[in-house]
Amino acid sequence: MKLLLDTHTFLWFVAGDTQLSPTARRMIEDLGNDRYLSIASIWEMSIKHGIGKLPFAQPIEIFIPTQLRINRIDILPITQEHAFQAGQLPTHHRDPFDRMLIAQSLIEAIPLVSADTNFSAYTGLNQIW
């Protein structure tokens, strides 16, 4: 199974945070599943890190690639199709990063692993939590 990790899901997973549901943790830890982190999430973390809202113990350009490698998480690039879909989504969610994750999840038919309750408003979105 393919899984698309929301930004907070990725951060909670790599930190061992108990806010991550046992179901989500089990699915992410299952090496039989293909795990993806959107380039949108990396962009979001980079912006938050740059303005001081998301500190890391090491430089972000070392932390994220290291965590991706250690945890065997692949990057999901953003395509034109993803961008067009994100712009056409209903405005249940206004956060541009989350809108991109929703669009990617819908287009790629990859379940989105997230605790965000606003995602449930999107028809056809397969959310795991």
mmCIF file with all atom_site columns, C-alpha atoms in Angstrom, residues 5-127:
data_model
loop_
_atom_site.group_PDB
_atom_site.id
_atom_site.type_symbol
_atom_site.label_atom_id
_atom_site.label_alt_id
_atom_site.label_comp_id
_atom_site.label_asym_id
_atom_site.label_entity_id
_atom_site.label_seq_id
_atom_site.pdbx_PDB_ins_code
_atom_site.Cartn_x
_atom_site.Cartn_y
_atom_site.Cartn_z
_atom_site.occupancy
_atom_site.B_iso_or_equiv
_atom_site.pdbx_formal_charge
_atom_site.auth_seq_id
_atom_site.auth_comp_id
_atom_site.auth_asym_id
_atom_site.auth_atom_id
_atom_site.pdbx_PDB_model_num
ATOM 1   C CA . LEU A 1 5   ? 2.282   11.453 5.077   1.00 0.00 ? 5   LEU A CA 1
ATOM 2   C CA . ASP A 1 6   ? 0.967   14.818 6.173   1.00 0.00 ? 6   ASP A CA 1
ATOM 3   C CA . THR A 1 7   ? 3.657   17.183 7.448   1.00 0.00 ? 7   THR A CA 1
ATOM 4   C CA . HIS A 1 8   ? 2.716   16.724 11.114  1.00 0.00 ? 8   HIS A CA 1
ATOM 5   C CA . THR A 1 9   ? 2.506   12.947 10.620  1.00 0.00 ? 9   THR A CA 1
ATOM 6   C CA . PHE A 1 10  ? 6.075   12.871 9.311   1.00 0.00 ? 10  PHE A CA 1
ATOM 7   C CA . LEU A 1 11  ? 7.330   15.038 12.180  1.00 0.00 ? 11  LEU A CA 1
ATOM 8   C CA . TRP A 1 12  ? 5.486   13.017 14.830  1.00 0.00 ? 12  TRP A CA 1
ATOM 9   C CA . PHE A 1 13  ? 6.722   9.755  13.326  1.00 0.00 ? 13  PHE A CA 1
ATOM 10  C CA . VAL A 1 14  ? 10.412  10.701 13.226  1.00 0.00 ? 14  VAL A CA 1
ATOM 11  C CA . ALA A 1 15  ? 10.197  12.205 16.732  1.00 0.00 ? 15  ALA A CA 1
ATOM 12  C CA . GLY A 1 16  ? 8.418   9.173  18.213  1.00 0.00 ? 16  GLY A CA 1
ATOM 13  C CA . ASP A 1 17  ? 5.613   11.505 19.314  1.00 0.00 ? 17  ASP A CA 1
ATOM 14  C CA . THR A 1 18  ? 2.653   9.825  21.030  1.00 0.00 ? 18  THR A CA 1
ATOM 15  C CA . GLN A 1 19  ? 0.247   12.137 19.183  1.00 0.00 ? 19  GLN A CA 1
ATOM 16  C CA . LEU A 1 20  ? 0.666   9.797  16.212  1.00 0.00 ? 20  LEU A CA 1
ATOM 17  C CA . SER A 1 21  ? -2.129  7.233  16.353  1.00 0.00 ? 21  SER A CA 1
ATOM 18  C CA . PRO A 1 22  ? -1.144  3.585  16.862  1.00 0.00 ? 22  PRO A CA 1
ATOM 19  C CA . THR A 1 23  ? -2.799  2.733  13.512  1.00 0.00 ? 23  THR A CA 1
ATOM 20  C CA . ALA A 1 24  ? -0.827  5.400  11.662  1.00 0.00 ? 24  ALA A CA 1
ATOM 21  C CA . ARG A 1 25  ? 2.434   4.377  13.362  1.00 0.00 ? 25  ARG A CA 1
ATOM 22  C CA . ARG A 1 26  ? 1.888   0.713  12.494  1.00 0.00 ? 26  ARG A CA 1
ATOM 23  C CA . MET A 1 27  ? 1.182   1.501  8.855   1.00 0.00 ? 27  MET A CA 1
ATOM 24  C CA . ILE A 1 28  ? 4.195   3.804  8.516   1.00 0.00 ? 28  ILE A CA 1
ATOM 25  C CA . GLU A 1 29  ? 6.488   1.292  10.222  1.00 0.00 ? 29  GLU A CA 1
ATOM 26  C CA . ASP A 1 30  ? 5.329   -1.493 7.897   1.00 0.00 ? 30  ASP A CA 1
ATOM 27  C CA . LEU A 1 31  ? 8.165   -1.710 5.369   1.00 0.00 ? 31  LEU A CA 1
ATOM 28  C CA . GLY A 1 32  ? 5.744   -3.453 3.011   1.00 0.00 ? 32  GLY A CA 1
ATOM 29  C CA . ASN A 1 33  ? 4.087   -0.058 2.515   1.00 0.00 ? 33  ASN A CA 1
ATOM 30  C CA . ASP A 1 34  ? 5.512   2.635  0.252   1.00 0.00 ? 34  ASP A CA 1
ATOM 31  C CA . ARG A 1 35  ? 5.709   5.872  2.257   1.00 0.00 ? 35  ARG A CA 1
ATOM 32  C CA . TYR A 1 36  ? 5.804   9.299  0.617   1.00 0.00 ? 36  TYR A CA 1
ATOM 33  C CA . LEU A 1 37  ? 6.405   12.834 1.803   1.00 0.00 ? 37  LEU A CA 1
ATOM 34  C CA . SER A 1 38  ? 5.250   15.566 -0.550  1.00 0.00 ? 38  SER A CA 1
ATOM 35  C CA . ILE A 1 39  ? 7.686   18.194 -1.673  1.00 0.00 ? 39  ILE A CA 1
ATOM 36  C CA . ALA A 1 40  ? 4.938   20.558 -0.408  1.00 0.00 ? 40  ALA A CA 1
ATOM 37  C CA . SER A 1 41  ? 5.595   19.303 3.137   1.00 0.00 ? 41  SER A CA 1
ATOM 38  C CA . ILE A 1 42  ? 9.318   19.912 2.760   1.00 0.00 ? 42  ILE A CA 1
ATOM 39  C CA . TRP A 1 43  ? 8.535   23.412 1.478   1.00 0.00 ? 43  TRP A CA 1
ATOM 40  C CA . GLU A 1 44  ? 6.196   24.007 4.439   1.00 0.00 ? 44  GLU A CA 1
ATOM 41  C CA . MET A 1 45  ? 8.762   22.808 6.994   1.00 0.00 ? 45  MET A CA 1
ATOM 42  C CA . SER A 1 46  ? 11.465  24.918 5.378   1.00 0.00 ? 46  SER A CA 1
ATOM 43  C CA . ILE A 1 47  ? 9.330   28.063 5.596   1.00 0.00 ? 47  ILE A CA 1
ATOM 44  C CA . LYS A 1 48  ? 8.347   27.392 9.216   1.00 0.00 ? 48  LYS A CA 1
ATOM 45  C CA . HIS A 1 49  ? 11.938  26.609 10.117  1.00 0.00 ? 49  HIS A CA 1
ATOM 46  C CA . GLY A 1 50  ? 13.139  29.800 8.428   1.00 0.00 ? 50  GLY A CA 1
ATOM 47  C CA . ILE A 1 51  ? 10.782  31.994 10.454  1.00 0.00 ? 51  ILE A CA 1
ATOM 48  C CA . GLY A 1 52  ? 11.615  30.233 13.713  1.00 0.00 ? 52  GLY A CA 1
ATOM 49  C CA . LYS A 1 53  ? 8.365   28.284 14.194  1.00 0.00 ? 53  LYS A CA 1
ATOM 50  C CA . LEU A 1 54  ? 9.901   24.847 13.618  1.00 0.00 ? 54  LEU A CA 1
ATOM 51  C CA . PRO A 1 55  ? 13.313  24.255 15.202  1.00 0.00 ? 55  PRO A CA 1
ATOM 52  C CA . PHE A 1 56  ? 15.456  21.246 14.351  1.00 0.00 ? 56  PHE A CA 1
ATOM 53  C CA . ALA A 1 57  ? 18.453  19.843 16.229  1.00 0.00 ? 57  ALA A CA 1
ATOM 54  C CA . GLN A 1 58  ? 20.508  20.042 13.039  1.00 0.00 ? 58  GLN A CA 1
ATOM 55  C CA . PRO A 1 59  ? 20.258  22.091 9.832   1.00 0.00 ? 59  PRO A CA 1
ATOM 56  C CA . ILE A 1 60  ? 17.012  21.335 8.010   1.00 0.00 ? 60  ILE A CA 1
ATOM 57  C CA . GLU A 1 61  ? 18.911  20.455 4.824   1.00 0.00 ? 61  GLU A CA 1
ATOM 58  C CA . ILE A 1 62  ? 20.570  17.639 6.782   1.00 0.00 ? 62  ILE A CA 1
ATOM 59  C CA . PHE A 1 63  ? 17.672  16.643 9.046   1.00 0.00 ? 63  PHE A CA 1
ATOM 60  C CA . ILE A 1 64  ? 15.002  16.011 6.410   1.00 0.00 ? 64  ILE A CA 1
ATOM 61  C CA . PRO A 1 65  ? 17.108  14.040 3.890   1.00 0.00 ? 65  PRO A CA 1
ATOM 62  C CA . THR A 1 66  ? 18.577  11.989 6.741   1.00 0.00 ? 66  THR A CA 1
ATOM 63  C CA . GLN A 1 67  ? 15.140  11.143 8.144   1.00 0.00 ? 67  GLN A CA 1
ATOM 64  C CA . LEU A 1 68  ? 13.835  10.276 4.688   1.00 0.00 ? 68  LEU A CA 1
ATOM 65  C CA . ARG A 1 69  ? 16.769  7.922  4.111   1.00 0.00 ? 69  ARG A CA 1
ATOM 66  C CA . ILE A 1 70  ? 16.694  6.317  7.575   1.00 0.00 ? 70  ILE A CA 1
ATOM 67  C CA . ASN A 1 71  ? 12.947  5.746  7.431   1.00 0.00 ? 71  ASN A CA 1
ATOM 68  C CA . ARG A 1 72  ? 12.838  4.780  3.740   1.00 0.00 ? 72  ARG A CA 1
ATOM 69  C CA . ILE A 1 73  ? 10.379  7.529  2.857   1.00 0.00 ? 73  ILE A CA 1
ATOM 70  C CA . ASP A 1 74  ? 10.294  8.701  -0.747  1.00 0.00 ? 74  ASP A CA 1
ATOM 71  C CA . ILE A 1 75  ? 9.546   12.197 -2.013  1.00 0.00 ? 75  ILE A CA 1
ATOM 72  C CA . LEU A 1 76  ? 6.352   12.814 -3.976  1.00 0.00 ? 76  LEU A CA 1
ATOM 73  C CA . PRO A 1 77  ? 7.006   15.619 -6.474  1.00 0.00 ? 77  PRO A CA 1
ATOM 74  C CA . ILE A 1 78  ? 4.410   18.204 -7.430  1.00 0.00 ? 78  ILE A CA 1
ATOM 75  C CA . THR A 1 79  ? 3.102   18.004 -10.990 1.00 0.00 ? 79  THR A CA 1
ATOM 76  C CA . GLN A 1 80  ? 1.054   20.431 -13.078 1.00 0.00 ? 80  GLN A CA 1
ATOM 77  C CA . GLU A 1 81  ? -1.929  18.152 -12.581 1.00 0.00 ? 81  GLU A CA 1
ATOM 78  C CA . HIS A 1 82  ? -1.525  18.385 -8.799  1.00 0.00 ? 82  HIS A CA 1
ATOM 79  C CA . ALA A 1 83  ? -1.295  22.180 -8.989  1.00 0.00 ? 83  ALA A CA 1
ATOM 80  C CA . PHE A 1 84  ? -4.409  22.504 -11.162 1.00 0.00 ? 84  PHE A CA 1
ATOM 81  C CA . GLN A 1 85  ? -6.364  20.135 -8.895  1.00 0.00 ? 85  GLN A CA 1
ATOM 82  C CA . ALA A 1 86  ? -5.318  22.055 -5.760  1.00 0.00 ? 86  ALA A CA 1
ATOM 83  C CA . GLY A 1 87  ? -6.725  25.235 -7.301  1.00 0.00 ? 87  GLY A CA 1
ATOM 84  C CA . GLN A 1 88  ? -10.025 23.575 -8.180  1.00 0.00 ? 88  GLN A CA 1
ATOM 85  C CA . LEU A 1 89  ? -10.731 22.016 -4.780  1.00 0.00 ? 89  LEU A CA 1
ATOM 86  C CA . PRO A 1 90  ? -13.664 23.288 -2.724  1.00 0.00 ? 90  PRO A CA 1
ATOM 87  C CA . THR A 1 91  ? -12.506 25.732 -0.067  1.00 0.00 ? 91  THR A CA 1
ATOM 88  C CA . HIS A 1 92  ? -13.133 23.477 2.939   1.00 0.00 ? 92  HIS A CA 1
ATOM 89  C CA . HIS A 1 93  ? -9.448  23.909 3.669   1.00 0.00 ? 93  HIS A CA 1
ATOM 90  C CA . ARG A 1 94  ? -7.611  27.164 2.958   1.00 0.00 ? 94  ARG A CA 1
ATOM 91  C CA . ASP A 1 95  ? -4.057  26.113 3.846   1.00 0.00 ? 95  ASP A CA 1
ATOM 92  C CA . PRO A 1 96  ? -2.201  25.895 0.504   1.00 0.00 ? 96  PRO A CA 1
ATOM 93  C CA . PHE A 1 97  ? 0.110   23.110 1.672   1.00 0.00 ? 97  PHE A CA 1
ATOM 94  C CA . ASP A 1 98  ? -2.798  20.976 2.852   1.00 0.00 ? 98  ASP A CA 1
ATOM 95  C CA . ARG A 1 99  ? -4.707  21.675 -0.357  1.00 0.00 ? 99  ARG A CA 1
ATOM 96  C CA . MET A 1 100 ? -1.725  20.362 -2.306  1.00 0.00 ? 100 MET A CA 1
ATOM 97  C CA . LEU A 1 101 ? -1.597  17.197 -0.183  1.00 0.00 ? 101 LEU A CA 1
ATOM 98  C CA . ILE A 1 102 ? -5.314  16.665 -0.775  1.00 0.00 ? 102 ILE A CA 1
ATOM 99  C CA . ALA A 1 103 ? -4.860  17.129 -4.525  1.00 0.00 ? 103 ALA A CA 1
ATOM 100 C CA . GLN A 1 104 ? -1.914  14.732 -4.610  1.00 0.00 ? 104 GLN A CA 1
ATOM 101 C CA . SER A 1 105 ? -3.778  12.147 -2.566  1.00 0.00 ? 105 SER A CA 1
ATOM 102 C CA . LEU A 1 106 ? -6.813  12.322 -4.853  1.00 0.00 ? 106 LEU A CA 1
ATOM 103 C CA . ILE A 1 107 ? -4.898  12.270 -8.152  1.00 0.00 ? 107 ILE A CA 1
ATOM 104 C CA . GLU A 1 108 ? -2.417  9.577  -7.156  1.00 0.00 ? 108 GLU A CA 1
ATOM 105 C CA . ALA A 1 109 ? -5.076  7.550  -5.271  1.00 0.00 ? 109 ALA A CA 1
ATOM 106 C CA . ILE A 1 110 ? -2.782  7.395  -2.240  1.00 0.00 ? 110 ILE A CA 1
ATOM 107 C CA . PRO A 1 111 ? -4.315  7.424  1.252   1.00 0.00 ? 111 PRO A CA 1
ATOM 108 C CA . LEU A 1 112 ? -3.345  10.526 3.229   1.00 0.00 ? 112 LEU A CA 1
ATOM 109 C CA . VAL A 1 113 ? -2.095  9.782  6.741   1.00 0.00 ? 113 VAL A CA 1
ATOM 110 C CA . SER A 1 114 ? -3.245  12.753 8.803   1.00 0.00 ? 114 SER A CA 1
ATOM 111 C CA . ALA A 1 115 ? -5.000  13.801 11.994  1.00 0.00 ? 115 ALA A CA 1
ATOM 112 C CA . ASP A 1 116 ? -6.490  16.851 10.234  1.00 0.00 ? 116 ASP A CA 1
ATOM 113 C CA . THR A 1 117 ? -10.276 16.614 10.637  1.00 0.00 ? 117 THR A CA 1
ATOM 114 C CA . ASN A 1 118 ? -10.869 19.182 7.868   1.00 0.00 ? 118 ASN A CA 1
ATOM 115 C CA . PHE A 1 119 ? -9.801  16.598 5.300   1.00 0.00 ? 119 PHE A CA 1
ATOM 116 C CA . SER A 1 120 ? -12.989 14.581 5.841   1.00 0.00 ? 120 SER A CA 1
ATOM 117 C CA . ALA A 1 121 ? -14.962 17.225 3.892   1.00 0.00 ? 121 ALA A CA 1
ATOM 118 C CA . TYR A 1 122 ? -13.308 16.158 0.624   1.00 0.00 ? 122 TYR A CA 1
ATOM 119 C CA . THR A 1 123 ? -15.241 13.514 -1.283  1.00 0.00 ? 123 THR A CA 1
ATOM 120 C CA . GLY A 1 124 ? -13.098 10.638 -2.465  1.00 0.00 ? 124 GLY A CA 1
ATOM 121 C CA . LEU A 1 125 ? -10.194 11.372 -0.144  1.00 0.00 ? 125 LEU A CA 1
ATOM 122 C CA . ASN A 1 126 ? -8.941  8.264  1.627   1.00 0.00 ? 126 ASN A CA 1
ATOM 123 C CA . GLN A 1 127 ? -7.662  9.434  5.003   1.00 0.00 ? 127 GLN A CA 1
#
